[in-house]
Short mmCIF file of C-alpha atoms in Angstrom, two decimals:
data_model
loop_
_atom_site.label_atom_id
_atom_site.label_comp_id
_atom_site.label_asym_id
_atom_site.label_seq_id
_atom_site.Cartn_x
_atom_site.Cartn_y
_atom_site.Cartn_z
CA UNK J 1 54.31 -82.72 55.86
CA UNK J 2 55.89 -81.06 58.88
CA UNK J 3 53.88 -77.92 59.58
CA UNK J 4 56.72 -76.42 61.60
CA UNK J 5 58.70 -76.04 58.41
CA UNK J 6 56.00 -73.76 57.00
CA UNK J 7 55.59 -71.52 60.06
CA UNK J 8 56.98 -67.96 59.95
CA UNK J 9 60.57 -67.90 61.09
CA UNK J 10 61.06 -66.31 64.51
CA UNK J 11 64.80 -65.89 64.52
CA UNK J 12 66.73 -65.38 67.72
CA UNK J 13 70.08 -65.07 65.96
CA UNK J 14 72.06 -61.88 65.65
CA UNK J 15 73.31 -62.53 62.11
CA UNK J 16 71.79 -62.22 58.65
CA UNK J 17 72.10 -65.12 56.22
CA UNK J 18 72.15 -65.10 52.43
CA UNK J 19 71.99 -68.30 50.38
CA UNK J 20 73.38 -68.04 46.87
CA UNK J 21 71.69 -70.54 44.56
CA UNK J 22 68.18 -72.00 44.45
CA UNK J 23 69.01 -75.51 43.33
CA UNK J 24 68.25 -78.57 45.41
CA UNK J 25 70.94 -77.92 48.03
CA UNK J 26 70.10 -74.23 48.31
CA UNK J 27 66.42 -74.96 48.86
CA UNK J 28 67.17 -77.72 51.35
CA UNK J 29 69.36 -75.26 53.22
CA UNK J 30 66.59 -72.65 53.31
CA UNK J 31 64.17 -75.20 54.77
CA UNK J 32 66.72 -76.51 57.27
CA UNK J 33 67.61 -73.04 58.51
CA UNK J 34 63.94 -72.14 58.85
CA UNK J 35 63.38 -75.20 61.04
CA UNK J 36 66.33 -74.03 63.15
CA UNK J 37 64.70 -70.62 63.56
CA UNK J 38 67.10 -68.78 61.28
CA UNK J 39 65.92 -66.31 58.66
CA UNK J 40 67.66 -66.48 55.29
CA UNK J 41 67.32 -64.69 51.98
CA UNK J 42 67.85 -66.91 48.95
CA UNK J 43 69.10 -65.56 45.62
CA UNK J 44 68.57 -67.54 42.42
CA UNK J 45 70.14 -66.56 39.09
CA UNK J 46 67.25 -67.79 36.92
CA UNK J 47 63.68 -66.53 36.65
CA UNK J 48 62.17 -69.42 38.63
CA UNK J 49 63.04 -72.59 40.49
CA UNK J 50 63.52 -75.32 37.93
CA UNK J 51 65.19 -78.72 37.72
CA UNK J 52 66.05 -80.74 34.63
CA UNK J 53 63.60 -83.55 33.99
CA UNK J 54 65.82 -86.46 35.01
CA UNK J 55 66.23 -88.86 37.89
CA UNK J 56 68.49 -88.59 40.89
CA UNK J 57 69.57 -91.16 43.45
CA UNK J 58 69.19 -90.76 47.20
CA UNK J 59 71.20 -93.18 49.31
CA UNK J 60 70.34 -93.99 52.93
CA UNK J 61 72.64 -91.20 54.12
CA UNK J 62 70.79 -88.70 51.93
CA UNK J 63 67.44 -89.94 53.22
CA UNK J 64 68.67 -89.52 56.78
CA UNK J 65 69.68 -85.92 56.05
CA UNK J 66 66.36 -85.17 54.33
CA UNK J 67 64.49 -86.61 57.29
CA UNK J 68 66.43 -84.46 59.75
CA UNK J 69 65.82 -81.40 57.58
CA UNK J 70 62.06 -82.03 57.56
CA UNK J 71 61.85 -82.73 53.82
CA UNK J 72 61.66 -86.52 53.47
CA UNK J 73 58.03 -86.92 54.52
CA UNK J 74 57.01 -84.28 52.00
CA UNK J 75 58.75 -86.25 49.23
CA UNK J 76 57.25 -89.56 50.28
CA UNK J 77 53.73 -88.10 50.51
CA UNK J 78 53.67 -87.05 46.86
CA UNK J 79 51.60 -89.46 44.74
CA UNK J 80 54.24 -89.64 41.99
CA UNK J 81 56.87 -90.57 44.56
CA UNK J 82 54.93 -93.22 46.43
CA UNK J 83 56.85 -96.19 45.01
CA UNK J 84 60.60 -96.45 44.77
CA UNK J 85 63.15 -98.93 43.54
CA UNK J 86 66.02 -100.39 45.52
CA UNK J 87 69.19 -98.61 44.38
CA UNK J 88 71.57 -101.51 45.12
CA UNK J 89 73.20 -101.93 41.75
CA UNK J 90 73.14 -104.98 39.49
CA UNK J 91 76.21 -105.09 37.21
CA UNK J 92 75.40 -106.56 33.80
CA UNK J 93 77.53 -107.05 30.70
CA UNK J 94 76.61 -104.54 28.02
CA UNK J 95 77.43 -107.10 25.34
CA UNK J 96 75.84 -110.32 24.14
CA UNK J 97 73.02 -111.67 26.27
CA UNK J 98 73.72 -109.27 29.17
CA UNK J 99 75.14 -111.73 31.66
CA UNK J 100 74.84 -110.66 35.31
CA UNK J 101 78.37 -110.01 36.60
CA UNK J 102 77.69 -108.96 40.18
CA UNK J 103 74.68 -108.05 42.33
CA UNK J 104 75.56 -105.52 45.02
CA UNK J 105 72.47 -106.62 46.92
CA UNK J 106 74.15 -109.98 47.48
CA UNK J 107 77.15 -108.38 49.16
CA UNK J 108 77.63 -109.75 52.69
CA UNK J 109 78.54 -106.23 53.80
CA UNK J 110 75.19 -104.95 52.58
CA UNK J 111 73.22 -106.81 55.23
CA UNK J 112 69.61 -105.73 55.43
CA UNK J 113 70.42 -102.19 54.34
CA UNK J 114 68.55 -101.14 51.25
CA UNK J 115 70.03 -98.78 48.72
CA UNK J 116 67.80 -95.76 49.18
CA UNK J 117 65.50 -94.50 46.46
CA UNK J 118 65.51 -92.81 43.08
CA UNK J 119 63.25 -89.87 42.31
CA UNK J 120 62.47 -87.46 39.51
CA UNK J 121 64.28 -84.16 40.08
CA UNK J 122 61.14 -82.02 39.56
CA UNK J 123 59.48 -84.15 42.25
CA UNK J 124 62.04 -82.83 44.72
CA UNK J 125 60.98 -79.27 43.90
CA UNK J 126 57.31 -80.17 44.29
CA UNK J 127 58.11 -81.50 47.75
CA UNK J 128 60.39 -78.77 49.06
CA UNK J 129 58.83 -75.54 47.76
CA UNK J 130 55.74 -75.76 50.00
CA UNK J 131 58.09 -75.97 52.99
CA UNK J 132 59.59 -72.53 52.34
CA UNK J 133 58.12 -70.45 55.20
CA UNK J 134 58.18 -67.04 53.52
CA UNK J 135 58.45 -66.95 49.71
CA UNK J 136 58.99 -63.19 49.82
CA UNK J 137 62.58 -63.93 50.81
CA UNK J 138 63.20 -65.87 47.59
CA UNK J 139 64.77 -63.53 45.02
CA UNK J 140 65.00 -64.36 41.30
CA UNK J 141 67.13 -63.12 38.41
CA UNK J 142 69.93 -62.46 40.89
CA UNK J 143 73.19 -63.65 39.37
CA UNK J 144 76.13 -63.21 41.74
CA UNK J 145 79.10 -61.27 40.43
CA UNK J 146 81.17 -60.73 43.58
CA UNK J 147 81.25 -60.64 47.36
CA UNK J 148 82.99 -57.80 49.19
CA UNK J 149 83.43 -56.76 52.80
CA UNK J 150 81.67 -53.70 54.17
CA UNK J 151 84.15 -51.15 55.45
CA UNK J 152 84.05 -50.72 59.21
CA UNK J 153 81.67 -53.64 59.77
CA UNK J 154 81.68 -57.42 59.79
CA UNK J 155 79.10 -57.62 57.02
CA UNK J 156 79.42 -58.57 53.37
CA UNK J 157 77.99 -56.83 50.35
CA UNK J 158 76.74 -59.26 47.73
CA UNK J 159 76.80 -57.84 44.21
CA UNK J 160 74.49 -59.03 41.43
CA UNK J 161 74.65 -58.65 37.67
CA UNK J 162 71.56 -56.41 37.60
CA UNK J 163 73.42 -53.80 39.65
CA UNK J 164 71.64 -54.51 42.93
CA UNK J 165 73.33 -55.44 46.20
CA UNK J 166 72.41 -57.15 49.45
CA UNK J 167 74.11 -57.16 52.85
CA UNK J 168 74.55 -60.26 54.99
CA UNK J 169 76.71 -61.45 57.86
CA UNK J 170 76.92 -65.03 56.57
CA UNK J 171 76.98 -66.11 52.92
CA UNK J 172 76.23 -69.72 51.99
CA UNK J 173 77.36 -70.59 48.47
CA UNK J 174 75.01 -73.23 47.06
CA UNK J 175 75.42 -72.15 43.45
CA UNK J 176 76.59 -75.43 41.98
CA UNK J 177 79.52 -76.52 39.87
CA UNK J 178 79.71 -73.13 38.12
CA UNK J 179 79.79 -71.38 41.50
CA UNK J 180 80.58 -67.69 41.59
CA UNK J 181 80.69 -67.61 45.39
CA UNK J 182 83.57 -70.11 45.30
CA UNK J 183 85.82 -67.41 43.82
CA UNK J 184 85.73 -65.60 47.18
CA UNK J 185 87.48 -68.64 48.70
CA UNK J 186 89.84 -69.63 45.91
CA UNK J 187 90.59 -66.36 44.17
CA UNK J 188 90.51 -68.38 40.95
CA UNK J 189 88.33 -68.48 37.87
CA UNK J 190 86.23 -71.61 37.42
CA UNK J 191 88.35 -72.64 34.43
CA UNK J 192 91.28 -73.07 36.82
CA UNK J 193 89.47 -75.35 39.27
CA UNK J 194 87.17 -77.43 37.03
CA UNK J 195 88.44 -80.33 34.91
CA UNK J 196 86.73 -82.17 32.06
CA UNK J 197 86.97 -85.86 32.96
CA UNK J 198 87.00 -87.02 29.31
CA UNK J 199 83.60 -88.61 29.92
CA UNK J 200 80.30 -87.63 28.32
CA UNK J 201 76.87 -88.80 29.45
CA UNK J 202 73.86 -89.17 27.20
CA UNK J 203 70.65 -88.76 29.18
CA UNK J 204 67.04 -89.60 28.53
CA UNK J 205 63.82 -90.89 30.07
CA UNK J 206 61.63 -93.53 28.38
CA UNK J 207 58.32 -95.07 29.54
CA UNK J 208 58.78 -98.64 30.72
CA UNK J 209 55.77 -99.92 28.80
CA UNK J 210 57.39 -98.65 25.59
CA UNK J 211 60.65 -100.48 26.30
CA UNK J 212 58.89 -103.65 27.38
CA UNK J 213 56.72 -103.57 24.29
CA UNK J 214 59.82 -103.13 22.15
CA UNK J 215 61.30 -106.35 23.50
CA UNK J 216 63.60 -105.36 26.37
CA UNK J 217 64.05 -108.57 28.36
CA UNK J 218 65.75 -107.18 31.47
CA UNK J 219 63.18 -106.09 34.07
CA UNK J 220 64.31 -102.51 34.69
CA UNK J 221 61.52 -101.58 37.12
CA UNK J 222 62.85 -102.87 40.44
CA UNK J 223 66.58 -102.20 40.65
CA UNK J 224 69.38 -100.01 39.36
CA UNK J 225 71.19 -101.71 36.47
CA UNK J 226 74.68 -100.90 35.24
CA UNK J 227 75.46 -102.23 31.74
CA UNK J 228 79.26 -102.22 31.55
CA UNK J 229 81.84 -102.52 28.79
CA UNK J 230 85.18 -101.20 27.57
CA UNK J 231 85.24 -97.41 27.83
CA UNK J 232 81.48 -97.18 28.35
CA UNK J 233 78.72 -97.96 30.83
CA UNK J 234 75.00 -97.29 31.07
CA UNK J 235 73.07 -96.67 34.29
CA UNK J 236 69.30 -97.29 34.20
CA UNK J 237 66.75 -97.13 37.00
CA UNK J 238 63.00 -96.56 37.38
CA UNK J 239 61.35 -93.30 38.44
CA UNK J 240 57.81 -91.94 38.76
CA UNK J 241 56.20 -94.99 40.37
CA UNK J 242 58.31 -97.23 38.14
CA UNK J 243 56.47 -96.10 35.03
CA UNK J 244 59.54 -94.51 33.43
CA UNK J 245 63.17 -95.53 33.09
CA UNK J 246 65.92 -92.97 33.65
CA UNK J 247 68.89 -93.67 31.38
CA UNK J 248 72.43 -92.29 31.58
CA UNK J 249 74.86 -93.67 28.99
CA UNK J 250 78.51 -92.82 29.69
CA UNK J 251 81.36 -92.89 27.18
CA UNK J 252 84.97 -92.08 28.02
CA UNK J 253 87.89 -91.06 25.82
CA UNK J 254 90.68 -93.14 27.31
CA UNK J 255 94.36 -92.32 27.20
CA UNK J 256 93.79 -88.58 27.55
CA UNK J 257 94.93 -86.84 30.75
CA UNK J 258 92.04 -85.49 32.81
CA UNK J 259 91.86 -81.72 32.50
CA UNK J 260 93.86 -81.55 29.28
CA UNK J 261 90.79 -80.93 27.10
CA UNK J 262 88.75 -77.73 27.27
CA UNK J 263 85.10 -78.09 26.27
CA UNK J 264 84.01 -75.37 23.87
CA UNK J 265 80.42 -74.22 24.18
CA UNK J 266 77.72 -75.52 26.48
CA UNK J 267 78.39 -78.49 28.73
CA UNK J 268 74.87 -79.75 28.02
CA UNK J 269 73.83 -80.14 24.40
CA UNK J 270 71.00 -81.62 22.37
CA UNK J 271 72.38 -84.25 20.01
CA UNK J 272 70.92 -86.44 17.25
CA UNK J 273 69.69 -89.82 18.42
CA UNK J 274 71.96 -91.46 15.87
CA UNK J 275 75.08 -90.17 17.65
CA UNK J 276 73.99 -92.03 20.77
CA UNK J 277 73.05 -95.23 18.92
CA UNK J 278 76.33 -95.24 16.99
CA UNK J 279 78.35 -94.92 20.21
CA UNK J 280 77.03 -98.33 21.34
CA UNK J 281 76.69 -99.98 17.93
CA UNK J 282 78.19 -103.32 18.97
CA UNK J 283 76.45 -103.67 22.32
CA UNK J 284 73.73 -106.19 23.19
CA UNK J 285 70.06 -106.19 22.20
CA UNK J 286 68.56 -104.65 25.34
CA UNK J 287 71.03 -101.77 25.20
CA UNK J 288 70.29 -101.20 21.53
CA UNK J 289 66.55 -101.13 22.15
CA UNK J 290 66.83 -98.82 25.15
CA UNK J 291 68.97 -96.27 23.34
CA UNK J 292 66.87 -96.35 20.17
CA UNK J 293 63.89 -95.15 22.19
CA UNK J 294 65.55 -92.03 23.63
CA UNK J 295 63.95 -89.59 21.21
CA UNK J 296 65.71 -86.39 22.27
CA UNK J 297 68.95 -87.26 24.06
CA UNK J 298 71.06 -84.64 25.78
CA UNK J 299 74.83 -84.90 25.97
CA UNK J 300 76.53 -83.83 29.20
CA UNK J 301 80.27 -83.17 29.41
CA UNK J 302 81.17 -84.48 32.86
CA UNK J 303 83.43 -82.16 34.85
CA UNK J 304 84.59 -82.35 38.41
CA UNK J 305 86.01 -79.80 40.82
CA UNK J 306 89.61 -80.16 41.88
CA UNK J 307 89.64 -80.72 45.66
CA UNK J 308 89.61 -77.39 47.46
CA UNK J 309 91.92 -76.43 50.31
CA UNK J 310 88.93 -75.25 52.33
CA UNK J 311 85.14 -74.97 52.19
CA UNK J 312 84.96 -71.74 54.19
CA UNK J 313 86.71 -68.42 54.42
CA UNK J 314 85.77 -66.01 57.18
CA UNK J 315 81.95 -66.12 57.09
CA UNK J 316 81.49 -67.38 53.54
CA UNK J 317 80.90 -71.13 53.28
CA UNK J 318 80.24 -73.57 50.44
CA UNK J 319 77.84 -76.52 50.22
CA UNK J 320 77.09 -79.10 47.53
CA UNK J 321 78.67 -78.95 44.10
CA UNK J 322 80.07 -75.50 44.85
CA UNK J 323 82.33 -77.24 47.38
CA UNK J 324 82.95 -80.69 45.89
CA UNK J 325 81.42 -81.29 42.46
CA UNK J 326 82.23 -84.92 41.69
CA UNK J 327 81.66 -87.57 39.04
CA UNK J 328 78.20 -89.16 39.26
CA UNK J 329 79.43 -92.75 39.14
CA UNK J 330 78.34 -93.68 42.68
CA UNK J 331 75.19 -91.57 42.59
CA UNK J 332 76.31 -89.83 45.77
CA UNK J 333 77.04 -86.21 44.86
CA UNK J 334 73.69 -84.82 45.97
CA UNK J 335 73.85 -86.90 49.11
CA UNK J 336 77.11 -85.23 50.05
CA UNK J 337 75.49 -81.85 49.50
CA UNK J 338 72.68 -82.83 51.84
CA UNK J 339 75.21 -83.92 54.44
CA UNK J 340 76.79 -80.46 54.13
CA UNK J 341 73.43 -78.77 54.62
CA UNK J 342 72.45 -80.98 57.55
CA UNK J 343 75.63 -80.32 59.53
CA UNK J 344 75.67 -76.62 58.70
CA UNK J 345 72.06 -76.14 59.82
CA UNK J 346 72.72 -78.07 63.03
CA UNK J 347 75.71 -75.90 63.89
CA UNK J 348 74.13 -72.59 62.93
CA UNK J 349 71.01 -73.41 64.93
CA UNK J 350 72.94 -74.27 68.09
CA UNK J 351 71.99 -71.98 71.02
CA UNK J 352 75.60 -70.85 71.47
CA UNK J 353 76.09 -69.86 67.84
CA UNK J 354 76.24 -66.11 67.27
CA UNK J 355 77.88 -63.61 64.98
CA UNK J 356 81.06 -63.47 67.08
CA UNK J 357 81.86 -67.18 66.66
CA UNK J 358 80.52 -67.83 63.17
CA UNK J 359 83.95 -67.94 61.58
CA UNK J 360 85.17 -70.57 64.04
CA UNK J 361 82.03 -72.65 63.57
CA UNK J 362 82.43 -72.61 59.80
CA UNK J 363 86.05 -73.69 60.18
CA UNK J 364 84.89 -76.72 62.19
CA UNK J 365 82.25 -77.46 59.54
CA UNK J 366 85.10 -77.52 57.01
CA UNK J 367 87.19 -79.77 59.26
CA UNK J 368 84.37 -82.34 59.48
CA UNK J 369 82.91 -82.23 56.01
CA UNK J 370 85.88 -81.80 53.68
CA UNK J 371 87.69 -85.12 54.38
CA UNK J 372 84.48 -87.12 54.00
CA UNK J 373 83.38 -85.37 50.80
CA UNK J 374 86.87 -85.91 49.35
CA UNK J 375 86.62 -89.62 50.17
CA UNK J 376 83.37 -89.88 48.21
CA UNK J 377 84.87 -87.75 45.41
CA UNK J 378 87.79 -90.17 45.06
CA UNK J 379 85.61 -93.27 45.18
CA UNK J 380 83.26 -91.82 42.58
CA UNK J 381 86.06 -91.11 40.14
CA UNK J 382 87.60 -94.55 40.66
CA UNK J 383 84.24 -96.26 40.19
CA UNK J 384 83.89 -94.85 36.68
CA UNK J 385 87.30 -96.24 35.74
CA UNK J 386 86.44 -99.70 37.04
CA UNK J 387 83.02 -99.82 35.38
CA UNK J 388 84.64 -99.35 32.00
CA UNK J 389 87.37 -101.98 32.33
CA UNK J 390 84.94 -104.85 31.88
CA UNK J 391 85.88 -106.70 28.69
CA UNK J 392 89.54 -105.75 28.68
CA UNK J 393 92.02 -108.61 28.16
CA UNK J 394 92.45 -110.56 31.38
CA UNK J 395 89.36 -109.09 33.01
CA UNK J 396 87.43 -111.78 34.91
CA UNK J 397 83.81 -111.89 36.02
CA UNK J 398 84.79 -111.91 39.69
CA UNK J 399 86.92 -108.78 39.20
CA UNK J 400 83.70 -106.75 39.33
CA UNK J 401 82.86 -108.12 42.77
CA UNK J 402 86.38 -107.63 44.08
CA UNK J 403 86.34 -103.97 43.05
CA UNK J 404 82.83 -103.06 44.18
CA UNK J 405 81.96 -105.23 47.17
CA UNK J 406 81.32 -102.79 49.99
CA UNK J 407 82.15 -99.67 47.95
CA UNK J 408 78.94 -97.88 48.95
CA UNK J 409 78.97 -98.96 52.59
CA UNK J 410 81.04 -96.11 54.09
CA UNK J 411 78.92 -93.66 52.10
CA UNK J 412 75.47 -95.08 52.78
CA UNK J 413 75.94 -96.34 56.33
CA UNK J 414 77.47 -93.17 57.74
CA UNK J 415 75.83 -91.88 60.92
CA UNK J 416 75.26 -88.15 60.45
CA UNK J 417 74.82 -87.74 64.18
CA UNK J 418 78.47 -88.67 64.61
CA UNK J 419 79.43 -85.65 62.51
CA UNK J 420 77.41 -83.38 64.78
CA UNK J 421 78.98 -84.92 67.88
CA UNK J 422 82.48 -84.56 66.44
CA UNK J 423 81.86 -80.93 65.51
CA UNK J 424 80.48 -80.07 68.95
CA UNK J 425 83.38 -81.83 70.65
CA UNK J 426 85.84 -79.80 68.59
CA UNK J 427 84.03 -76.54 69.36
CA UNK J 428 84.16 -77.36 73.08
CA UNK J 429 87.83 -78.30 72.81
CA UNK J 430 88.59 -74.95 71.19
CA UNK J 431 86.59 -73.08 73.82
CA UNK J 432 84.04 -71.84 71.32
CA UNK J 433 81.19 -73.70 73.05
CA UNK J 434 81.01 -74.43 76.76
CA UNK J 435 78.47 -77.28 76.65
CA UNK J 436 76.58 -79.40 74.11
CA UNK J 437 72.94 -78.83 74.98
CA UNK J 438 70.61 -77.84 72.11
#
């Protein structure tokens, strides 16, 4: 664990920072800013930091960002995170005897690059919370209602549902897909910018020894498997030292325009196990066994955020799902949030960054990050469509390889240092910075 991340922050900056949202990106941002010597207050809507008990994938790009932010070693040092599975996906037919259709690890473009790791979301919290330098600056039960400018100053007043306010010079919106801070940029309600993708995901976690004992023949402990079929696919991978299998079973209503259906009620619901089993009634034996052992499945209505025109306005900036909530089909959404946080912390911590040039710096952050995040957004949406074409008339086994060979490479193999260099070059070009030291 990097002790510097836990030291009291001695800020030399002339601006005050507020982070809205205490999810994984918000916490990573707090740690990254602290390492850069920047004090930040973090405001979380709930009563405590909490993550749903499910797995999450971290590609090589995400691991690079976590390492630069001083978080990766803390994750890797946790006993429950000491062993990880290669995330390079194996595509398997969901029907019959589960024939292997394509192994991404065999891709010539993959080279020696591994596919990152998969971890349990609560494990991330266990790793990052001890790195927060001053917990007194973490504020709970603070649900954002609006952001307004302070008359006669350059500051913002942040308004919360409990009637309290807070002033800051820079507001970082890390409040997820349901972001309230995003409204300051778009001027629109979330219903106007979020679309239901016509896909639902049933989630669950089952011990591997239970599945193995029940007769599952596919060894699910070493790789990420994608069982594919018409209109459905199931992602499974090991977590918690390979003792448990994280399961996400997707089902899509085809022929319905994206965004044409409004989901009534909660986007995450408890459902009877039978609903899940019935959805895959004609699939192969391993799939049947896996799904029959998810005792309390949850059903998630998958939404994505329509691409935004910008990620910053004045001195309010978005990171993570608040900026680019995407489909989970490439397992890269969180990684993009970490790339946001990494670049933002690098730029804010630069010696030449001050309150007078914050707006210009955030505009350059937007210029660098938005095109790349949109690329991943588009690839993620397209991947879900291709997964669920397997089995359609005319679909051939080698079609899977032709669609997916190299699809992760521009995501995973991206050099985050190049983003920093490009941002600094642009700031010098604009006359915002005079040199690149620091």
